[in-house]
């Protein structure tokens, strides 16, 4: 039962604040691509203790899909893929107290894709993200030990 509760994607986990979005896309963020998605992420200090450790933005451009129905379908596929696979990312972020991970998923093609493909690409991106975060954590531990 507790595993079903963790597979949610509530309002608090959505990246909505304009200041955080500008910070994410303003520079200094890292990006990875698993076609047809691009992921942009940035580790920032938490402004609010109640804020979740991971906040996500999903973007599907009107340039690729003129009809809102298709854009909404793609966003729904990305949300579903993320909410089923976010547990490892959240456990990795527990090591960063006072930090928050901002993530944006950007769709980059004008073709609709099957949900299974979107899910496998999401898995690939999240695995690479977790590896990258663990790498950043080991680098900070090394810097602290050398001081």
mmCIF file of N, CA and C in Angstrom:
data_model
loop_
_atom_site.group_PDB
_atom_site.id
_atom_site.type_symbol
_atom_site.label_atom_id
_atom_site.label_comp_id
_atom_site.label_asym_id
_atom_site.label_seq_id
_atom_site.Cartn_x
_atom_site.Cartn_y
_atom_site.Cartn_z
ATOM 1 N N UNK A 1 0.817 -1.190 0.000
ATOM 2 C CA UNK A 1 0.000 0.000 0.000
ATOM 3 C C UNK A 1 0.864 1.258 0.000
ATOM 4 N N UNK A 2 1.951 1.259 0.757
ATOM 5 C CA UNK A 2 2.802 2.450 0.809
ATOM 6 C C UNK A 2 3.495 2.696 -0.529
ATOM 7 N N UNK A 3 3.740 1.630 -1.306
ATOM 8 C CA UNK A 3 4.372 1.836 -2.603
ATOM 9 C C UNK A 3 3.419 2.522 -3.574
ATOM 10 N N UNK A 4 2.101 2.262 -3.439
ATOM 11 C CA UNK A 4 1.131 2.942 -4.295
ATOM 12 C C UNK A 4 1.076 4.430 -3.983
ATOM 13 N N UNK A 5 1.225 4.784 -2.713
ATOM 14 C CA UNK A 5 1.197 6.193 -2.331
ATOM 15 C C UNK A 5 2.385 6.958 -2.886
ATOM 16 N N UNK A 6 3.527 6.296 -3.003
ATOM 17 C CA UNK A 6 4.715 6.962 -3.517
ATOM 18 C C UNK A 6 4.619 7.224 -5.017
ATOM 19 N N UNK A 7 3.719 6.536 -5.704
ATOM 20 C CA UNK A 7 3.595 6.693 -7.144
ATOM 21 C C UNK A 7 2.557 7.751 -7.492
ATOM 22 N N UNK A 8 2.701 8.897 -6.875
ATOM 23 C CA UNK A 8 1.818 10.011 -7.181
ATOM 24 C C UNK A 8 2.667 11.154 -7.728
ATOM 25 N N UNK A 9 1.993 12.099 -8.318
ATOM 26 C CA UNK A 9 2.682 13.275 -8.843
ATOM 27 C C UNK A 9 1.801 14.472 -8.524
ATOM 28 N N UNK A 10 1.893 14.916 -7.278
ATOM 29 C CA UNK A 10 1.021 15.969 -6.780
ATOM 30 C C UNK A 10 1.438 17.360 -7.195
ATOM 31 N N UNK A 11 0.610 18.310 -6.838
ATOM 32 C CA UNK A 11 0.827 19.708 -7.207
ATOM 33 C C UNK A 11 2.145 20.255 -6.652
ATOM 34 N N UNK A 12 2.514 19.835 -5.446
ATOM 35 C CA UNK A 12 3.757 20.341 -4.846
ATOM 36 C C UNK A 12 4.988 19.923 -5.637
ATOM 37 N N UNK A 13 4.886 18.823 -6.363
ATOM 38 C CA UNK A 13 6.019 18.330 -7.144
ATOM 39 C C UNK A 13 6.135 19.014 -8.513
ATOM 40 N N UNK A 14 5.132 19.790 -8.889
ATOM 41 C CA UNK A 14 5.177 20.510 -10.160
ATOM 42 C C UNK A 14 6.021 21.768 -9.992
ATOM 43 N N UNK A 15 6.852 22.029 -10.950
ATOM 44 C CA UNK A 15 7.679 23.233 -10.947
ATOM 45 C C UNK A 15 6.878 24.361 -11.589
ATOM 46 N N UNK A 16 6.385 25.290 -10.753
ATOM 47 C CA UNK A 16 5.506 26.355 -11.230
ATOM 48 C C UNK A 16 6.062 27.759 -10.984
ATOM 49 N N UNK A 17 6.925 27.908 -9.986
ATOM 50 C CA UNK A 17 7.412 29.244 -9.633
ATOM 51 C C UNK A 17 8.319 29.791 -10.728
ATOM 52 N N UNK A 18 7.990 30.988 -11.162
ATOM 53 C CA UNK A 18 8.727 31.616 -12.248
ATOM 54 C C UNK A 18 10.200 31.833 -11.899
ATOM 55 N N UNK A 19 10.481 32.171 -10.643
ATOM 56 C CA UNK A 19 11.874 32.396 -10.246
ATOM 57 C C UNK A 19 12.698 31.117 -10.358
ATOM 58 N N UNK A 20 12.105 29.981 -9.986
ATOM 59 C CA UNK A 20 12.821 28.707 -10.093
ATOM 60 C C UNK A 20 12.993 28.293 -11.551
ATOM 61 N N UNK A 21 11.978 28.548 -12.371
ATOM 62 C CA UNK A 21 12.071 28.202 -13.792
ATOM 63 C C UNK A 21 13.147 29.050 -14.467
ATOM 64 N N UNK A 22 13.191 30.337 -14.127
ATOM 65 C CA UNK A 22 14.234 31.207 -14.687
ATOM 66 C C UNK A 22 15.614 30.780 -14.228
ATOM 67 N N UNK A 23 15.705 30.326 -12.989
ATOM 68 C CA UNK A 23 16.979 29.843 -12.470
ATOM 69 C C UNK A 23 17.416 28.573 -13.207
ATOM 70 N N UNK A 24 16.454 27.702 -13.509
ATOM 71 C CA UNK A 24 16.751 26.457 -14.211
ATOM 72 C C UNK A 24 17.232 26.706 -15.632
ATOM 73 N N UNK A 25 16.551 27.599 -16.354
ATOM 74 C CA UNK A 25 16.898 27.846 -17.747
ATOM 75 C C UNK A 25 17.827 29.042 -17.926
ATOM 76 N N UNK A 26 18.189 29.709 -16.846
ATOM 77 C CA UNK A 26 19.033 30.890 -16.934
ATOM 78 C C UNK A 26 20.501 30.604 -17.162
ATOM 79 N N UNK A 27 20.921 29.406 -16.993
ATOM 80 C CA UNK A 27 22.327 29.058 -17.178
ATOM 81 C C UNK A 27 22.837 28.292 -15.975
ATOM 82 N N UNK A 28 23.834 27.496 -16.174
ATOM 83 C CA UNK A 28 24.413 26.713 -15.097
ATOM 84 C C UNK A 28 23.778 25.347 -14.935
ATOM 85 N N UNK A 29 22.676 25.101 -15.620
ATOM 86 C CA UNK A 29 22.013 23.802 -15.536
ATOM 87 C C UNK A 29 22.688 22.820 -16.494
ATOM 88 N N UNK A 30 22.519 21.543 -16.209
ATOM 89 C CA UNK A 30 23.050 20.501 -17.076
ATOM 90 C C UNK A 30 21.899 19.879 -17.839
ATOM 91 N N UNK A 31 22.207 19.277 -18.979
ATOM 92 C CA UNK A 31 21.163 18.681 -19.809
ATOM 93 C C UNK A 31 21.600 17.322 -20.324
ATOM 94 N N UNK A 32 20.611 16.460 -20.529
ATOM 95 C CA UNK A 32 20.828 15.142 -21.115
ATOM 96 C C UNK A 32 19.697 14.893 -22.105
ATOM 97 N N UNK A 33 19.980 14.091 -23.110
ATOM 98 C CA UNK A 33 18.967 13.781 -24.097
ATOM 99 C C UNK A 33 18.850 12.282 -24.272
ATOM 100 N N UNK A 34 17.625 11.803 -24.295
ATOM 101 C CA UNK A 34 17.289 10.448 -24.726
ATOM 102 C C UNK A 34 16.120 10.659 -25.682
ATOM 103 N N UNK A 35 16.437 10.690 -26.980
ATOM 104 C CA UNK A 35 15.460 11.085 -27.976
ATOM 105 C C UNK A 35 14.174 10.327 -27.787
ATOM 106 N N UNK A 36 13.057 10.952 -27.715
ATOM 107 C CA UNK A 36 12.646 12.281 -28.120
ATOM 108 C C UNK A 36 12.539 13.277 -26.968
ATOM 109 N N UNK A 37 13.136 12.972 -25.821
ATOM 110 C CA UNK A 37 13.053 13.883 -24.678
ATOM 111 C C UNK A 37 14.411 14.456 -24.345
ATOM 112 N N UNK A 38 14.381 15.670 -23.845
ATOM 113 C CA UNK A 38 15.582 16.312 -23.327
ATOM 114 C C UNK A 38 15.295 16.666 -21.880
ATOM 115 N N UNK A 39 16.248 16.410 -21.012
ATOM 116 C CA UNK A 39 16.082 16.701 -19.598
ATOM 117 C C UNK A 39 17.103 17.753 -19.191
ATOM 118 N N UNK A 40 16.624 18.804 -18.561
ATOM 119 C CA UNK A 40 17.475 19.870 -18.030
ATOM 120 C C UNK A 40 17.313 19.835 -16.518
ATOM 121 N N UNK A 41 18.427 19.851 -15.772
ATOM 122 C CA UNK A 41 18.317 19.758 -14.324
ATOM 123 C C UNK A 41 19.325 20.656 -13.635
ATOM 124 N N UNK A 42 18.974 21.052 -12.411
ATOM 125 C CA UNK A 42 19.816 21.938 -11.615
ATOM 126 C C UNK A 42 19.564 21.657 -10.141
ATOM 127 N N UNK A 43 20.619 21.575 -9.392
ATOM 128 C CA UNK A 43 20.542 21.378 -7.940
ATOM 129 C C UNK A 43 20.669 22.748 -7.279
ATOM 130 N N UNK A 44 19.649 23.151 -6.514
ATOM 131 C CA UNK A 44 19.628 24.468 -5.875
ATOM 132 C C UNK A 44 19.359 24.316 -4.383
ATOM 133 N N UNK A 45 19.607 25.405 -3.635
ATOM 134 C CA UNK A 45 19.275 25.416 -2.215
ATOM 135 C C UNK A 45 17.769 25.557 -2.053
ATOM 136 N N UNK A 46 17.240 24.860 -1.048
ATOM 137 C CA UNK A 46 15.806 24.961 -0.778
ATOM 138 C C UNK A 46 15.492 26.316 -0.172
ATOM 139 N N UNK A 47 14.482 26.963 -0.686
ATOM 140 C CA UNK A 47 14.026 28.227 -0.116
ATOM 141 C C UNK A 47 13.034 27.981 1.017
ATOM 142 N N UNK A 48 12.299 26.882 0.906
ATOM 143 C CA UNK A 48 11.254 26.551 1.866
ATOM 144 C C UNK A 48 11.460 25.113 2.326
ATOM 145 N N UNK A 49 11.415 24.879 3.615
ATOM 146 C CA UNK A 49 11.608 23.534 4.154
ATOM 147 C C UNK A 49 10.482 22.592 3.752
ATOM 148 N N UNK A 50 9.300 23.129 3.453
ATOM 149 C CA UNK A 50 8.155 22.308 3.061
ATOM 150 C C UNK A 50 8.239 21.869 1.595
ATOM 151 N N UNK A 51 9.128 22.482 0.829
ATOM 152 C CA UNK A 51 9.239 22.172 -0.599
ATOM 153 C C UNK A 51 9.754 20.745 -0.788
ATOM 154 N N UNK A 52 9.247 20.043 -1.796
ATOM 155 C CA UNK A 52 9.737 18.685 -2.061
ATOM 156 C C UNK A 52 11.172 18.717 -2.570
ATOM 157 N N UNK A 53 11.846 17.593 -2.476
ATOM 158 C CA UNK A 53 13.248 17.540 -2.886
ATOM 159 C C UNK A 53 13.402 17.545 -4.406
ATOM 160 N N UNK A 54 12.353 17.172 -5.125
ATOM 161 C CA UNK A 54 12.392 17.161 -6.594
ATOM 162 C C UNK A 54 11.149 17.862 -7.121
ATOM 163 N N UNK A 55 11.344 18.828 -8.010
ATOM 164 C CA UNK A 55 10.224 19.477 -8.686
ATOM 165 C C UNK A 55 10.434 19.353 -10.189
ATOM 166 N N UNK A 56 9.336 19.078 -10.907
ATOM 167 C CA UNK A 56 9.419 18.743 -12.324
ATOM 168 C C UNK A 56 8.554 19.670 -13.168
ATOM 169 N N UNK A 57 9.086 20.050 -14.324
ATOM 170 C CA UNK A 57 8.379 20.834 -15.332
ATOM 171 C C UNK A 57 8.330 19.990 -16.600
ATOM 172 N N UNK A 58 7.179 19.951 -17.248
ATOM 173 C CA UNK A 58 7.027 19.200 -18.500
ATOM 174 C C UNK A 58 6.623 20.180 -19.590
ATOM 175 N N UNK A 59 7.375 20.176 -20.679
ATOM 176 C CA UNK A 59 7.127 21.131 -21.754
ATOM 177 C C UNK A 59 6.995 20.402 -23.092
ATOM 178 N N UNK A 60 5.861 20.641 -23.753
ATOM 179 C CA UNK A 60 5.640 20.138 -25.108
ATOM 180 C C UNK A 60 5.246 21.348 -25.947
ATOM 181 N N UNK A 61 6.049 21.668 -26.913
ATOM 182 C CA UNK A 61 5.888 22.901 -27.672
ATOM 183 C C UNK A 61 4.726 22.852 -28.659
ATOM 184 N N UNK A 62 4.086 23.985 -28.790
ATOM 185 C CA UNK A 62 3.015 24.148 -29.776
ATOM 186 C C UNK A 62 3.598 24.098 -31.185
ATOM 187 N N UNK A 63 4.870 24.330 -31.288
ATOM 188 C CA UNK A 63 5.561 24.266 -32.578
ATOM 189 C C UNK A 63 5.487 22.855 -33.169
ATOM 190 N N UNK A 64 5.541 21.831 -32.291
ATOM 191 C CA UNK A 64 5.507 20.448 -32.755
ATOM 192 C C UNK A 64 4.092 19.920 -32.900
ATOM 193 N N UNK A 65 3.203 20.286 -31.974
ATOM 194 C CA UNK A 65 1.822 19.806 -31.999
ATOM 195 C C UNK A 65 0.883 21.001 -31.940
ATOM 196 N N UNK A 66 0.230 21.280 -33.035
ATOM 197 C CA UNK A 66 -0.680 22.430 -33.086
ATOM 198 C C UNK A 66 -1.945 22.184 -32.258
ATOM 199 N N UNK A 67 -2.368 20.927 -32.174
ATOM 200 C CA UNK A 67 -3.590 20.591 -31.455
ATOM 201 C C UNK A 67 -3.281 20.260 -29.998
ATOM 202 N N UNK A 68 -4.030 20.875 -29.098
ATOM 203 C CA UNK A 68 -3.806 20.685 -27.668
ATOM 204 C C UNK A 68 -4.000 19.233 -27.246
ATOM 205 N N UNK A 69 -4.844 18.509 -27.948
ATOM 206 C CA UNK A 69 -5.100 17.109 -27.604
ATOM 207 C C UNK A 69 -3.808 16.301 -27.682
ATOM 208 N N UNK A 70 -3.045 16.532 -28.729
ATOM 209 C CA UNK A 70 -1.784 15.796 -28.895
ATOM 210 C C UNK A 70 -0.748 16.246 -27.865
ATOM 211 N N UNK A 71 -0.667 17.549 -27.608
ATOM 212 C CA UNK A 71 0.268 18.040 -26.580
ATOM 213 C C UNK A 71 -0.068 17.441 -25.224
ATOM 214 N N UNK A 72 -1.341 17.421 -24.885
ATOM 215 C CA UNK A 72 -1.761 16.873 -23.600
ATOM 216 C C UNK A 72 -1.479 15.376 -23.502
ATOM 217 N N UNK A 73 -1.605 14.675 -24.615
ATOM 218 C CA UNK A 73 -1.302 13.240 -24.610
ATOM 219 C C UNK A 73 0.169 13.001 -24.277
ATOM 220 N N UNK A 74 1.035 13.761 -24.923
ATOM 221 C CA UNK A 74 2.471 13.601 -24.693
ATOM 222 C C UNK A 74 2.823 13.969 -23.250
ATOM 223 N N UNK A 75 2.232 15.058 -22.743
ATOM 224 C CA UNK A 75 2.501 15.450 -21.349
ATOM 225 C C UNK A 75 2.025 14.375 -20.382
ATOM 226 N N UNK A 76 0.879 13.784 -20.681
ATOM 227 C CA UNK A 76 0.365 12.713 -19.832
ATOM 228 C C UNK A 76 1.299 11.504 -19.849
ATOM 229 N N UNK A 77 1.836 11.159 -21.017
ATOM 230 C CA UNK A 77 2.777 10.047 -21.118
ATOM 231 C C UNK A 77 4.035 10.320 -20.289
ATOM 232 N N UNK A 78 4.537 11.530 -20.358
ATOM 233 C CA UNK A 78 5.747 11.880 -19.603
ATOM 234 C C UNK A 78 5.468 11.846 -18.106
ATOM 235 N N UNK A 79 4.328 12.406 -17.683
ATOM 236 C CA UNK A 79 3.963 12.393 -16.256
ATOM 237 C C UNK A 79 3.841 10.972 -15.727
ATOM 238 N N UNK A 80 3.171 10.116 -16.483
ATOM 239 C CA UNK A 80 3.002 8.722 -16.060
ATOM 240 C C UNK A 80 4.352 8.020 -15.942
ATOM 241 N N UNK A 81 5.201 8.198 -16.929
ATOM 242 C CA UNK A 81 6.518 7.561 -16.902
ATOM 243 C C UNK A 81 7.327 8.055 -15.710
ATOM 244 N N UNK A 82 7.259 9.350 -15.436
ATOM 245 C CA UNK A 82 8.020 9.899 -14.309
ATOM 246 C C UNK A 82 7.497 9.387 -12.978
ATOM 247 N N UNK A 83 6.190 9.407 -12.784
ATOM 248 C CA UNK A 83 5.661 9.042 -11.468
ATOM 249 C C UNK A 83 5.878 7.578 -11.140
ATOM 250 N N UNK A 84 5.989 6.718 -12.146
ATOM 251 C CA UNK A 84 6.267 5.315 -11.875
ATOM 252 C C UNK A 84 7.738 5.051 -11.585
ATOM 253 N N UNK A 85 8.625 5.957 -11.969
ATOM 254 C CA UNK A 85 10.054 5.681 -11.864
ATOM 255 C C UNK A 85 10.818 6.673 -11.005
ATOM 256 N N UNK A 86 10.144 7.474 -10.225
ATOM 257 C CA UNK A 86 10.807 8.539 -9.485
ATOM 258 C C UNK A 86 11.377 8.100 -8.132
ATOM 259 N N UNK A 87 11.078 6.907 -7.657
ATOM 260 C CA UNK A 87 11.482 6.492 -6.315
ATOM 261 C C UNK A 87 12.995 6.506 -6.117
ATOM 262 N N UNK A 88 13.730 6.003 -7.090
ATOM 263 C CA UNK A 88 15.187 5.960 -6.945
ATOM 264 C C UNK A 88 15.773 7.379 -6.872
ATOM 265 N N UNK A 89 15.203 8.280 -7.636
ATOM 266 C CA UNK A 89 15.642 9.667 -7.621
ATOM 267 C C UNK A 89 15.374 10.309 -6.263
ATOM 268 N N UNK A 90 14.205 10.040 -5.695
ATOM 269 C CA UNK A 90 13.867 10.614 -4.385
ATOM 270 C C UNK A 90 14.747 10.051 -3.278
ATOM 271 N N UNK A 91 15.066 8.767 -3.336
ATOM 272 C CA UNK A 91 15.958 8.196 -2.317
ATOM 273 C C UNK A 91 17.363 8.762 -2.457
ATOM 274 N N UNK A 92 17.787 9.029 -3.681
ATOM 275 C CA UNK A 92 19.103 9.629 -3.902
ATOM 276 C C UNK A 92 19.148 11.050 -3.351
ATOM 277 N N UNK A 93 18.053 11.776 -3.463
ATOM 278 C CA UNK A 93 18.001 13.159 -2.994
ATOM 279 C C UNK A 93 17.910 13.269 -1.469
ATOM 280 N N UNK A 94 17.622 12.192 -0.773
ATOM 281 C CA UNK A 94 17.565 12.227 0.686
ATOM 282 C C UNK A 94 18.932 12.529 1.294
ATOM 283 N N UNK A 95 19.992 12.266 0.555
ATOM 284 C CA UNK A 95 21.347 12.559 1.026
ATOM 285 C C UNK A 95 21.649 14.051 0.988
ATOM 286 N N UNK A 96 20.898 14.800 0.205
ATOM 287 C CA UNK A 96 21.095 16.233 0.082
ATOM 288 C C UNK A 96 20.085 16.968 0.942
ATOM 289 N N UNK A 97 20.436 17.232 2.173
ATOM 290 C CA UNK A 97 19.543 17.967 3.068
ATOM 291 C C UNK A 97 19.680 19.452 2.744
ATOM 292 N N UNK A 98 18.566 20.141 2.590
ATOM 293 C CA UNK A 98 18.595 21.560 2.270
ATOM 294 C C UNK A 98 18.791 21.859 0.798
ATOM 295 N N UNK A 99 18.778 20.828 -0.036
ATOM 296 C CA UNK A 99 18.923 21.009 -1.486
ATOM 297 C C UNK A 99 17.656 20.555 -2.185
ATOM 298 N N UNK A 100 17.454 21.100 -3.369
ATOM 299 C CA UNK A 100 16.286 20.774 -4.165
ATOM 300 C C UNK A 100 16.735 20.567 -5.603
ATOM 301 N N UNK A 101 16.156 19.578 -6.261
ATOM 302 C CA UNK A 101 16.485 19.283 -7.646
ATOM 303 C C UNK A 101 15.354 19.792 -8.535
ATOM 304 N N UNK A 102 15.706 20.658 -9.469
ATOM 305 C CA UNK A 102 14.748 21.171 -10.448
ATOM 306 C C UNK A 102 14.992 20.434 -11.756
ATOM 307 N N UNK A 103 13.931 19.849 -12.310
ATOM 308 C CA UNK A 103 14.059 19.055 -13.532
ATOM 309 C C UNK A 103 13.011 19.508 -14.534
ATOM 310 N N UNK A 104 13.418 19.635 -15.787
ATOM 311 C CA UNK A 104 12.483 19.954 -16.868
ATOM 312 C C UNK A 104 12.634 18.896 -17.955
ATOM 313 N N UNK A 105 11.506 18.364 -18.387
ATOM 314 C CA UNK A 105 11.484 17.428 -19.509
ATOM 315 C C UNK A 105 10.898 18.177 -20.704
ATOM 316 N N UNK A 106 11.658 18.217 -21.793
ATOM 317 C CA UNK A 106 11.249 18.963 -22.986
ATOM 318 C C UNK A 106 11.124 17.977 -24.140
ATOM 319 N N UNK A 107 9.967 17.966 -24.784
ATOM 320 C CA UNK A 107 9.714 17.088 -25.927
ATOM 321 C C UNK A 107 10.348 17.702 -27.165
ATOM 322 N N UNK A 108 11.004 16.876 -28.006
ATOM 323 C CA UNK A 108 11.786 17.432 -29.106
ATOM 324 C C UNK A 108 11.455 16.896 -30.496
ATOM 325 N N UNK A 109 10.310 16.302 -30.670
ATOM 326 C CA UNK A 109 9.954 15.807 -31.992
ATOM 327 C C UNK A 109 8.484 16.065 -32.261
ATOM 328 N N UNK A 110 8.128 16.028 -33.534
ATOM 329 C CA UNK A 110 6.736 16.290 -33.872
ATOM 330 C C UNK A 110 5.942 15.007 -34.088
ATOM 331 N N UNK A 111 6.527 13.864 -33.755
ATOM 332 C CA UNK A 111 5.822 12.599 -33.891
ATOM 333 C C UNK A 111 5.382 12.088 -32.523
ATOM 334 N N UNK A 112 4.186 11.536 -32.484
ATOM 335 C CA UNK A 112 3.714 10.877 -31.274
ATOM 336 C C UNK A 112 4.467 9.570 -31.109
ATOM 337 N N UNK A 113 4.743 9.206 -29.878
ATOM 338 C CA UNK A 113 5.477 7.981 -29.586
ATOM 339 C C UNK A 113 4.630 7.083 -28.693
ATOM 340 N N UNK A 114 4.827 5.772 -28.761
ATOM 341 C CA UNK A 114 4.084 4.889 -27.859
ATOM 342 C C UNK A 114 4.529 5.085 -26.410
ATOM 343 N N UNK A 115 3.629 4.844 -25.487
ATOM 344 C CA UNK A 115 3.916 5.057 -24.066
ATOM 345 C C UNK A 115 5.078 4.204 -23.582
ATOM 346 N N UNK A 116 5.214 3.011 -24.137
ATOM 347 C CA UNK A 116 6.304 2.122 -23.719
ATOM 348 C C UNK A 116 7.667 2.737 -24.058
ATOM 349 N N UNK A 117 7.780 3.364 -25.218
ATOM 350 C CA UNK A 117 9.029 4.020 -25.605
ATOM 351 C C UNK A 117 9.321 5.207 -24.692
ATOM 352 N N UNK A 118 8.291 5.994 -24.404
ATOM 353 C CA UNK A 118 8.462 7.140 -23.507
ATOM 354 C C UNK A 118 8.934 6.650 -22.139
ATOM 355 N N UNK A 119 8.360 5.553 -21.669
ATOM 356 C CA UNK A 119 8.739 4.997 -20.367
ATOM 357 C C UNK A 119 10.193 4.516 -20.356
ATOM 358 N N UNK A 120 10.629 3.845 -21.423
ATOM 359 C CA UNK A 120 12.019 3.373 -21.458
ATOM 360 C C UNK A 120 13.004 4.534 -21.537
ATOM 361 N N UNK A 121 12.650 5.572 -22.287
ATOM 362 C CA UNK A 121 13.526 6.750 -22.371
ATOM 363 C C UNK A 121 13.575 7.485 -21.037
ATOM 364 N N UNK A 122 12.442 7.537 -20.343
ATOM 365 C CA UNK A 122 12.410 8.154 -19.007
ATOM 366 C C UNK A 122 13.300 7.362 -18.045
ATOM 367 N N UNK A 123 13.227 6.054 -18.113
ATOM 368 C CA UNK A 123 14.072 5.216 -17.265
ATOM 369 C C UNK A 123 15.541 5.513 -17.512
ATOM 370 N N UNK A 124 15.903 5.600 -18.782
ATOM 371 C CA UNK A 124 17.293 5.882 -19.152
ATOM 372 C C UNK A 124 17.740 7.246 -18.613
ATOM 373 N N UNK A 125 16.892 8.257 -18.789
ATOM 374 C CA UNK A 125 17.238 9.601 -18.315
ATOM 375 C C UNK A 125 17.371 9.649 -16.796
ATOM 376 N N UNK A 126 16.444 9.019 -16.089
ATOM 377 C CA UNK A 126 16.493 9.061 -14.622
ATOM 378 C C UNK A 126 17.680 8.285 -14.077
ATOM 379 N N UNK A 127 18.041 7.177 -14.714
ATOM 380 C CA UNK A 127 19.237 6.434 -14.289
ATOM 381 C C UNK A 127 20.487 7.293 -14.465
ATOM 382 N N UNK A 128 20.582 7.974 -15.599
ATOM 383 C CA UNK A 128 21.736 8.849 -15.831
ATOM 384 C C UNK A 128 21.745 10.011 -14.847
ATOM 385 N N UNK A 129 20.569 10.528 -14.505
ATOM 386 C CA UNK A 129 20.472 11.626 -13.549
ATOM 387 C C UNK A 129 20.925 11.182 -12.163
ATOM 388 N N UNK A 130 20.485 10.008 -11.734
ATOM 389 C CA UNK A 130 20.889 9.487 -10.422
ATOM 390 C C UNK A 130 22.400 9.269 -10.386
ATOM 391 N N UNK A 131 22.960 8.724 -11.463
ATOM 392 C CA UNK A 131 24.418 8.548 -11.524
ATOM 393 C C UNK A 131 25.129 9.892 -11.442
ATOM 394 N N UNK A 132 24.605 10.885 -12.120
ATOM 395 C CA UNK A 132 25.200 12.215 -12.114
ATOM 396 C C UNK A 132 25.136 12.831 -10.718
ATOM 397 N N UNK A 133 24.027 12.651 -10.024
ATOM 398 C CA UNK A 133 23.880 13.197 -8.675
ATOM 399 C C UNK A 133 24.839 12.499 -7.716
ATOM 400 N N UNK A 134 24.951 11.185 -7.845
ATOM 401 C CA UNK A 134 25.887 10.447 -6.987
ATOM 402 C C UNK A 134 27.325 10.882 -7.249
ATOM 403 N N UNK A 135 27.636 11.166 -8.507
ATOM 404 C CA UNK A 135 28.963 11.663 -8.871
ATOM 405 C C UNK A 135 29.227 13.023 -8.232
ATOM 406 N N UNK A 136 28.211 13.901 -8.284
ATOM 407 C CA UNK A 136 28.344 15.228 -7.674
ATOM 408 C C UNK A 136 28.528 15.098 -6.164
ATOM 409 N N UNK A 137 27.840 14.142 -5.564
ATOM 410 C CA UNK A 137 27.946 13.933 -4.122
ATOM 411 C C UNK A 137 29.342 13.440 -3.754
ATOM 412 N N UNK A 138 29.885 12.538 -4.535
ATOM 413 C CA UNK A 138 31.224 12.028 -4.238
ATOM 414 C C UNK A 138 32.277 13.120 -4.426
ATOM 415 N N UNK A 139 32.071 14.016 -5.406
ATOM 416 C CA UNK A 139 33.005 15.119 -5.611
ATOM 417 C C UNK A 139 32.988 16.083 -4.429
ATOM 418 N N UNK A 140 31.810 16.370 -3.891
ATOM 419 C CA UNK A 140 31.733 17.273 -2.741
ATOM 420 C C UNK A 140 32.349 16.645 -1.505
ATOM 421 N N UNK A 141 32.190 15.335 -1.341
ATOM 422 C CA UNK A 141 32.808 14.643 -0.202
ATOM 423 C C UNK A 141 34.320 14.690 -0.331
ATOM 424 N N UNK A 142 34.833 14.524 -1.570
ATOM 425 C CA UNK A 142 36.275 14.576 -1.795
ATOM 426 C C UNK A 142 36.823 15.969 -1.504
ATOM 427 N N UNK A 143 36.081 17.008 -1.924
ATOM 428 C CA UNK A 143 36.531 18.377 -1.672
ATOM 429 C C UNK A 143 36.554 18.676 -0.178
ATOM 430 N N UNK A 144 35.543 18.213 0.555
ATOM 431 C CA UNK A 144 35.479 18.456 1.989
ATOM 432 C C UNK A 144 36.572 17.711 2.730
ATOM 433 N N UNK A 145 36.921 16.509 2.292
ATOM 434 C CA UNK A 145 37.946 15.748 2.964
ATOM 435 C C UNK A 145 39.343 16.339 2.700
ATOM 436 N N UNK A 146 39.537 16.986 1.534
ATOM 437 C CA UNK A 146 40.841 17.575 1.237
ATOM 438 C C UNK A 146 41.059 18.882 1.992
ATOM 439 N N UNK A 147 39.981 19.497 2.466
ATOM 440 C CA UNK A 147 40.124 20.748 3.213
ATOM 441 C C UNK A 147 40.464 20.427 4.591
#
